[in-house]
């Protein structure tokens, strides 16, 4: 007989994301789009462009994973139910009378609930991407990591291309140049689930899904409550960066210290010579006076 823990994690891993968790994901994604400067005005002027941008925010990870696996990038349009659900949320957020949806979303408990449910969908996307890549390339762990990461956090990269086309792309906000917390934590999860898929990590998938999801939810809610953007593993990242990539900086700092010491010694010896010469001249003048 299975333990209560195994029964809990197994039931959790079998939870369906449709419709409530998908609604939370679409709600958070479209609200992030609306908070961008000029997004509301563009929705009134060009609703089709606003709708297409919202679909990129909602299904960007699936589009990027399809591109990487040479699959049709518009395959997400085949799921009519999810498209209609995401489109309905987009319409209510941008065109609801008196902006009731945005006002309701402004309450912190609603934001915490939606963000926590969105993090649950992130785990399912990572697992789905890793499993899907493994069906194409058996034990190709690099491809599995890439597809799992793209499925879970590829929406931000797809939207960067969309911003580039519109002419409002900012290099400092590019995920390739400066990875955000969701991109980093998704990459970490993709590596972990890839190791589990290739039997290099001795833990069952449902237990790993439960533990990783709890880590995502607790971390996200804590960051939202404390209103901080500090990474939970920033100290570990800095330490690992110094260990792996900080040797050259240490050597250069040691060389600079040695150069400064040698220069100080050289200036000391050069200054001592004029002092000695001056003392010799004073002694010669004193002897002449005595004579």
Short mmCIF file of C-alpha atoms in Angstrom, two decimals:
data_model
loop_
_atom_site.label_atom_id
_atom_site.label_comp_id
_atom_site.label_asym_id
_atom_site.label_seq_id
_atom_site.Cartn_x
_atom_site.Cartn_y
_atom_site.Cartn_z
CA UNK A 1 0.00 0.00 0.00
CA UNK A 2 1.35 3.41 -0.97
CA UNK A 3 2.12 5.96 1.70
CA UNK A 4 -0.06 9.10 2.04
CA UNK A 5 2.84 11.15 0.68
CA UNK A 6 3.03 9.11 -2.52
CA UNK A 7 -0.73 9.24 -2.92
CA UNK A 8 -0.68 13.02 -2.50
CA UNK A 9 2.14 13.64 -4.97
CA UNK A 10 0.69 11.17 -7.48
CA UNK A 11 -2.72 12.84 -7.34
CA UNK A 12 -1.03 16.21 -7.69
CA UNK A 13 0.89 15.10 -10.79
CA UNK A 14 -2.38 13.98 -12.39
CA UNK A 15 -4.09 17.34 -11.87
CA UNK A 16 -5.53 18.79 -15.04
CA UNK A 17 -4.46 22.30 -15.96
CA UNK A 18 -7.70 23.00 -17.82
CA UNK A 19 -9.53 25.21 -17.18
CA UNK A 20 -8.64 26.92 -13.89
CA UNK A 21 -4.83 26.82 -14.05
CA UNK A 22 -4.88 27.77 -17.73
CA UNK A 23 -7.16 30.70 -16.92
CA UNK A 24 -4.68 31.90 -14.28
CA UNK A 25 -1.82 31.61 -16.77
CA UNK A 26 -3.68 33.59 -19.43
CA UNK A 27 -4.79 36.18 -16.88
CA UNK A 28 -1.27 36.86 -15.59
CA UNK A 29 0.19 36.90 -19.10
CA UNK A 30 -2.37 39.32 -20.56
CA UNK A 31 -2.22 41.58 -17.51
CA UNK A 32 1.55 41.78 -17.95
CA UNK A 33 0.91 42.85 -21.53
CA UNK A 34 -1.60 45.51 -20.47
CA UNK A 35 0.86 47.03 -17.99
CA UNK A 36 3.27 47.76 -20.84
CA UNK A 37 3.32 51.43 -21.96
CA UNK A 38 0.90 52.09 -24.79
CA UNK A 39 -0.66 48.59 -24.78
CA UNK A 40 -4.17 49.81 -23.91
CA UNK A 41 -4.11 52.52 -26.57
CA UNK A 42 -2.88 50.04 -29.18
CA UNK A 43 -5.74 47.67 -28.30
CA UNK A 44 -8.28 50.39 -29.16
CA UNK A 45 -6.49 51.46 -32.34
CA UNK A 46 -5.51 48.02 -33.63
CA UNK A 47 -7.35 45.18 -31.84
CA UNK A 48 -5.98 42.50 -34.15
CA UNK A 49 -2.37 43.42 -33.38
CA UNK A 50 -3.15 43.51 -29.64
CA UNK A 51 -4.83 40.09 -29.83
CA UNK A 52 -1.90 38.58 -31.69
CA UNK A 53 0.53 39.99 -29.11
CA UNK A 54 -1.59 38.53 -26.30
CA UNK A 55 -1.51 35.12 -27.96
CA UNK A 56 2.29 35.35 -28.11
CA UNK A 57 2.36 36.05 -24.38
CA UNK A 58 0.05 33.12 -23.67
CA UNK A 59 1.47 30.51 -26.08
CA UNK A 60 5.01 31.79 -26.71
CA UNK A 61 6.69 28.82 -25.03
CA UNK A 62 4.87 26.33 -27.25
CA UNK A 63 5.68 28.35 -30.36
CA UNK A 64 9.40 28.49 -29.54
CA UNK A 65 9.58 24.78 -28.76
CA UNK A 66 7.89 23.98 -32.08
CA UNK A 67 10.40 26.16 -33.92
CA UNK A 68 13.32 24.39 -32.23
CA UNK A 69 11.91 20.95 -33.10
CA UNK A 70 11.08 21.92 -36.71
CA UNK A 71 7.36 21.58 -36.08
CA UNK A 72 4.63 23.94 -37.36
CA UNK A 73 4.87 27.05 -35.16
CA UNK A 74 1.15 27.74 -35.57
CA UNK A 75 0.16 24.38 -34.17
CA UNK A 76 -1.16 26.07 -31.04
CA UNK A 77 -4.02 27.46 -33.12
CA UNK A 78 -5.35 23.92 -33.53
CA UNK A 79 -6.50 23.90 -29.88
CA UNK A 80 -9.68 25.89 -30.39
CA UNK A 81 -10.78 25.67 -26.75
CA UNK A 82 -7.63 27.25 -25.34
CA UNK A 83 -7.55 29.89 -28.07
CA UNK A 84 -11.14 30.89 -27.32
CA UNK A 85 -10.42 30.92 -23.59
CA UNK A 86 -7.32 33.10 -23.97
CA UNK A 87 -9.11 35.39 -26.42
CA UNK A 88 -12.01 35.82 -24.00
CA UNK A 89 -9.64 36.81 -21.21
CA UNK A 90 -7.88 39.25 -23.53
CA UNK A 91 -11.18 40.84 -24.50
CA UNK A 92 -12.40 41.17 -20.89
CA UNK A 93 -9.12 42.69 -19.71
CA UNK A 94 -8.88 45.31 -22.44
CA UNK A 95 -12.53 46.06 -23.22
CA UNK A 96 -14.48 45.31 -20.04
CA UNK A 97 -16.77 48.21 -19.03
CA UNK A 98 -15.33 50.37 -16.25
CA UNK A 99 -12.18 48.23 -16.39
CA UNK A 100 -13.67 45.87 -13.80
CA UNK A 101 -11.33 42.95 -14.52
CA UNK A 102 -8.19 45.03 -14.02
CA UNK A 103 -9.61 46.55 -10.84
CA UNK A 104 -10.41 43.11 -9.48
CA UNK A 105 -6.94 41.88 -10.37
CA UNK A 106 -5.39 44.81 -8.49
CA UNK A 107 -6.18 43.16 -5.13
CA UNK A 108 -3.12 41.42 -3.72
CA UNK A 109 -4.85 38.10 -2.78
CA UNK A 110 -6.09 37.75 -6.35
CA UNK A 111 -2.61 38.41 -7.72
CA UNK A 112 -1.04 35.91 -5.32
CA UNK A 113 -3.56 33.22 -6.24
CA UNK A 114 -3.14 33.78 -9.98
CA UNK A 115 0.66 33.91 -9.77
CA UNK A 116 0.80 30.71 -7.71
CA UNK A 117 -1.43 28.87 -10.17
CA UNK A 118 0.67 30.14 -13.06
CA UNK A 119 3.80 28.65 -11.45
CA UNK A 120 2.00 25.30 -11.32
CA UNK A 121 1.50 25.45 -15.08
CA UNK A 122 5.22 26.18 -15.46
CA UNK A 123 6.09 22.80 -14.00
CA UNK A 124 3.69 21.02 -16.33
CA UNK A 125 5.15 22.84 -19.34
CA UNK A 126 8.72 21.92 -18.40
CA UNK A 127 7.82 18.26 -17.92
CA UNK A 128 5.87 18.23 -21.17
CA UNK A 129 8.75 19.80 -23.07
CA UNK A 130 11.34 17.38 -21.67
CA UNK A 131 9.12 14.36 -22.41
CA UNK A 132 8.30 15.61 -25.90
CA UNK A 133 11.98 16.16 -26.76
CA UNK A 134 12.85 12.71 -25.41
CA UNK A 135 10.37 11.16 -27.84
CA UNK A 136 12.32 12.72 -30.74
CA UNK A 137 15.87 12.34 -29.40
CA UNK A 138 16.22 9.49 -26.95
CA UNK A 139 18.39 10.56 -24.01
CA UNK A 140 19.52 13.69 -25.89
CA UNK A 141 19.81 15.59 -22.66
CA UNK A 142 20.98 18.90 -24.18
CA UNK A 143 17.95 19.01 -26.50
CA UNK A 144 15.69 17.97 -23.65
CA UNK A 145 16.97 20.81 -21.48
CA UNK A 146 16.56 23.32 -24.33
CA UNK A 147 13.00 22.27 -25.15
CA UNK A 148 11.95 22.12 -21.50
CA UNK A 149 13.35 25.59 -20.94
CA UNK A 150 11.74 26.92 -24.12
CA UNK A 151 8.35 25.44 -23.23
CA UNK A 152 8.41 26.88 -19.74
CA UNK A 153 9.93 30.34 -20.31
CA UNK A 154 10.01 30.86 -24.06
CA UNK A 155 7.19 33.40 -24.05
CA UNK A 156 9.50 36.20 -22.92
CA UNK A 157 11.89 35.46 -25.81
CA UNK A 158 9.09 35.35 -28.39
CA UNK A 159 7.74 38.68 -27.14
CA UNK A 160 11.23 40.19 -27.56
CA UNK A 161 10.99 39.49 -31.28
CA UNK A 162 7.52 41.03 -31.29
CA UNK A 163 8.86 44.18 -29.60
CA UNK A 164 11.71 44.29 -32.11
CA UNK A 165 9.22 44.29 -34.99
CA UNK A 166 7.22 47.11 -33.35
CA UNK A 167 10.38 49.14 -32.76
CA UNK A 168 10.14 49.25 -28.96
CA UNK A 169 12.76 46.61 -28.19
CA UNK A 170 15.21 47.43 -25.39
CA UNK A 171 18.53 45.54 -25.35
CA UNK A 172 18.83 45.76 -21.55
CA UNK A 173 15.56 43.81 -21.19
CA UNK A 174 16.61 40.98 -23.50
CA UNK A 175 16.43 37.52 -21.91
CA UNK A 176 19.57 36.44 -23.76
CA UNK A 177 21.62 39.29 -22.30
CA UNK A 178 20.09 39.47 -18.83
CA UNK A 179 18.06 36.45 -17.79
CA UNK A 180 15.16 37.13 -15.45
CA UNK A 181 14.21 35.02 -12.46
CA UNK A 182 11.52 32.99 -14.34
CA UNK A 183 14.02 32.14 -17.08
CA UNK A 184 16.68 31.06 -14.57
CA UNK A 185 14.36 28.98 -12.42
CA UNK A 186 12.84 27.37 -15.53
CA UNK A 187 16.31 26.45 -16.79
CA UNK A 188 17.08 24.91 -13.40
CA UNK A 189 13.86 22.91 -13.50
CA UNK A 190 14.54 21.76 -17.04
CA UNK A 191 17.95 20.43 -15.99
CA UNK A 192 16.48 18.65 -12.96
CA UNK A 193 13.66 16.99 -14.89
CA UNK A 194 16.05 16.01 -17.68
CA UNK A 195 18.28 14.24 -15.18
CA UNK A 196 15.21 12.50 -13.80
CA UNK A 197 14.07 11.51 -17.28
CA UNK A 198 17.47 10.01 -18.11
CA UNK A 199 17.58 8.12 -14.78
CA UNK A 200 20.48 10.18 -13.42
CA UNK A 201 18.35 11.43 -10.52
CA UNK A 202 16.99 8.79 -8.14
CA UNK A 203 13.54 10.26 -7.51
CA UNK A 204 10.13 9.58 -8.97
CA UNK A 205 8.66 12.11 -11.34
CA UNK A 206 5.52 12.85 -9.30
CA UNK A 207 7.57 13.52 -6.16
CA UNK A 208 9.91 15.81 -8.09
CA UNK A 209 6.99 17.66 -9.67
CA UNK A 210 5.42 18.27 -6.27
CA UNK A 211 8.64 19.49 -4.62
CA UNK A 212 9.66 21.71 -7.53
CA UNK A 213 6.18 23.23 -7.80
CA UNK A 214 6.09 24.00 -4.08
CA UNK A 215 9.47 25.70 -4.42
CA UNK A 216 8.19 27.83 -7.32
CA UNK A 217 4.95 28.80 -5.59
CA UNK A 218 6.50 29.65 -2.22
CA UNK A 219 9.33 31.64 -3.81
CA UNK A 220 7.02 33.59 -6.12
CA UNK A 221 4.54 34.46 -3.38
CA UNK A 222 7.35 35.48 -1.03
CA UNK A 223 8.86 37.77 -3.66
CA UNK A 224 5.48 39.37 -4.33
CA UNK A 225 4.65 39.92 -0.65
CA UNK A 226 8.06 41.34 0.23
CA UNK A 227 8.15 43.32 -3.06
CA UNK A 228 11.72 42.31 -3.73
CA UNK A 229 13.41 41.12 -6.89
CA UNK A 230 16.29 39.37 -5.13
CA UNK A 231 16.90 35.89 -6.45
CA UNK A 232 16.50 33.14 -3.85
CA UNK A 233 19.71 31.51 -5.08
CA UNK A 234 21.67 34.68 -5.82
CA UNK A 235 24.32 33.84 -3.20
CA UNK A 236 24.85 30.40 -4.70
CA UNK A 237 25.05 31.91 -8.19
CA UNK A 238 27.67 34.47 -7.13
CA UNK A 239 29.75 31.82 -5.35
CA UNK A 240 29.64 29.49 -8.35
CA UNK A 241 30.54 32.37 -10.66
CA UNK A 242 33.60 33.22 -8.58
CA UNK A 243 34.70 29.58 -8.44
CA UNK A 244 34.31 28.86 -12.16
CA UNK A 245 34.96 32.21 -13.81
CA UNK A 246 36.76 34.37 -11.27
CA UNK A 247 40.32 33.06 -11.62
CA UNK A 248 41.36 35.60 -14.25
CA UNK A 249 40.11 38.47 -12.10
CA UNK A 250 42.03 37.16 -9.10
CA UNK A 251 45.23 36.87 -11.13
CA UNK A 252 44.82 40.35 -12.58
CA UNK A 253 44.23 41.82 -9.11
CA UNK A 254 47.37 40.09 -7.79
CA UNK A 255 49.40 41.43 -10.73
CA UNK A 256 48.12 44.96 -10.11
CA UNK A 257 49.08 44.74 -6.45
CA UNK A 258 52.59 43.57 -7.32
CA UNK A 259 52.96 46.37 -9.87
CA UNK A 260 51.89 48.99 -7.35
CA UNK A 261 54.33 47.66 -4.79
CA UNK A 262 57.21 47.70 -7.27
CA UNK A 263 56.35 51.23 -8.37
CA UNK A 264 56.27 52.38 -4.77
CA UNK A 265 59.68 50.83 -4.15
CA UNK A 266 61.09 52.50 -7.26
CA UNK A 267 59.82 55.91 -6.28
CA UNK A 268 61.21 55.43 -2.80
CA UNK A 269 64.71 54.69 -4.10
CA UNK A 270 64.60 57.58 -6.56
CA UNK A 271 63.57 60.03 -3.89
CA UNK A 272 66.25 58.77 -1.53
CA UNK A 273 68.99 59.66 -4.03
CA UNK A 274 68.30 63.42 -4.16
CA UNK A 275 68.11 63.50 -0.39
CA UNK A 276 71.53 61.82 -0.15
CA UNK A 277 72.98 64.24 -2.72
CA UNK A 278 71.63 67.21 -0.82
CA UNK A 279 73.12 65.94 2.44
CA UNK A 280 76.54 65.55 0.73
CA UNK A 281 76.40 69.15 -0.54
CA UNK A 282 75.57 70.44 2.92
CA UNK A 283 78.50 68.54 4.40
CA UNK A 284 80.89 69.94 1.74
CA UNK A 285 79.75 73.52 2.41
CA UNK A 286 80.20 72.98 6.13
CA UNK A 287 83.76 71.73 5.66
CA UNK A 288 84.64 74.70 3.47
CA UNK A 289 83.38 77.12 6.13
CA UNK A 290 85.46 75.41 8.82
CA UNK A 291 88.55 75.56 6.66
#
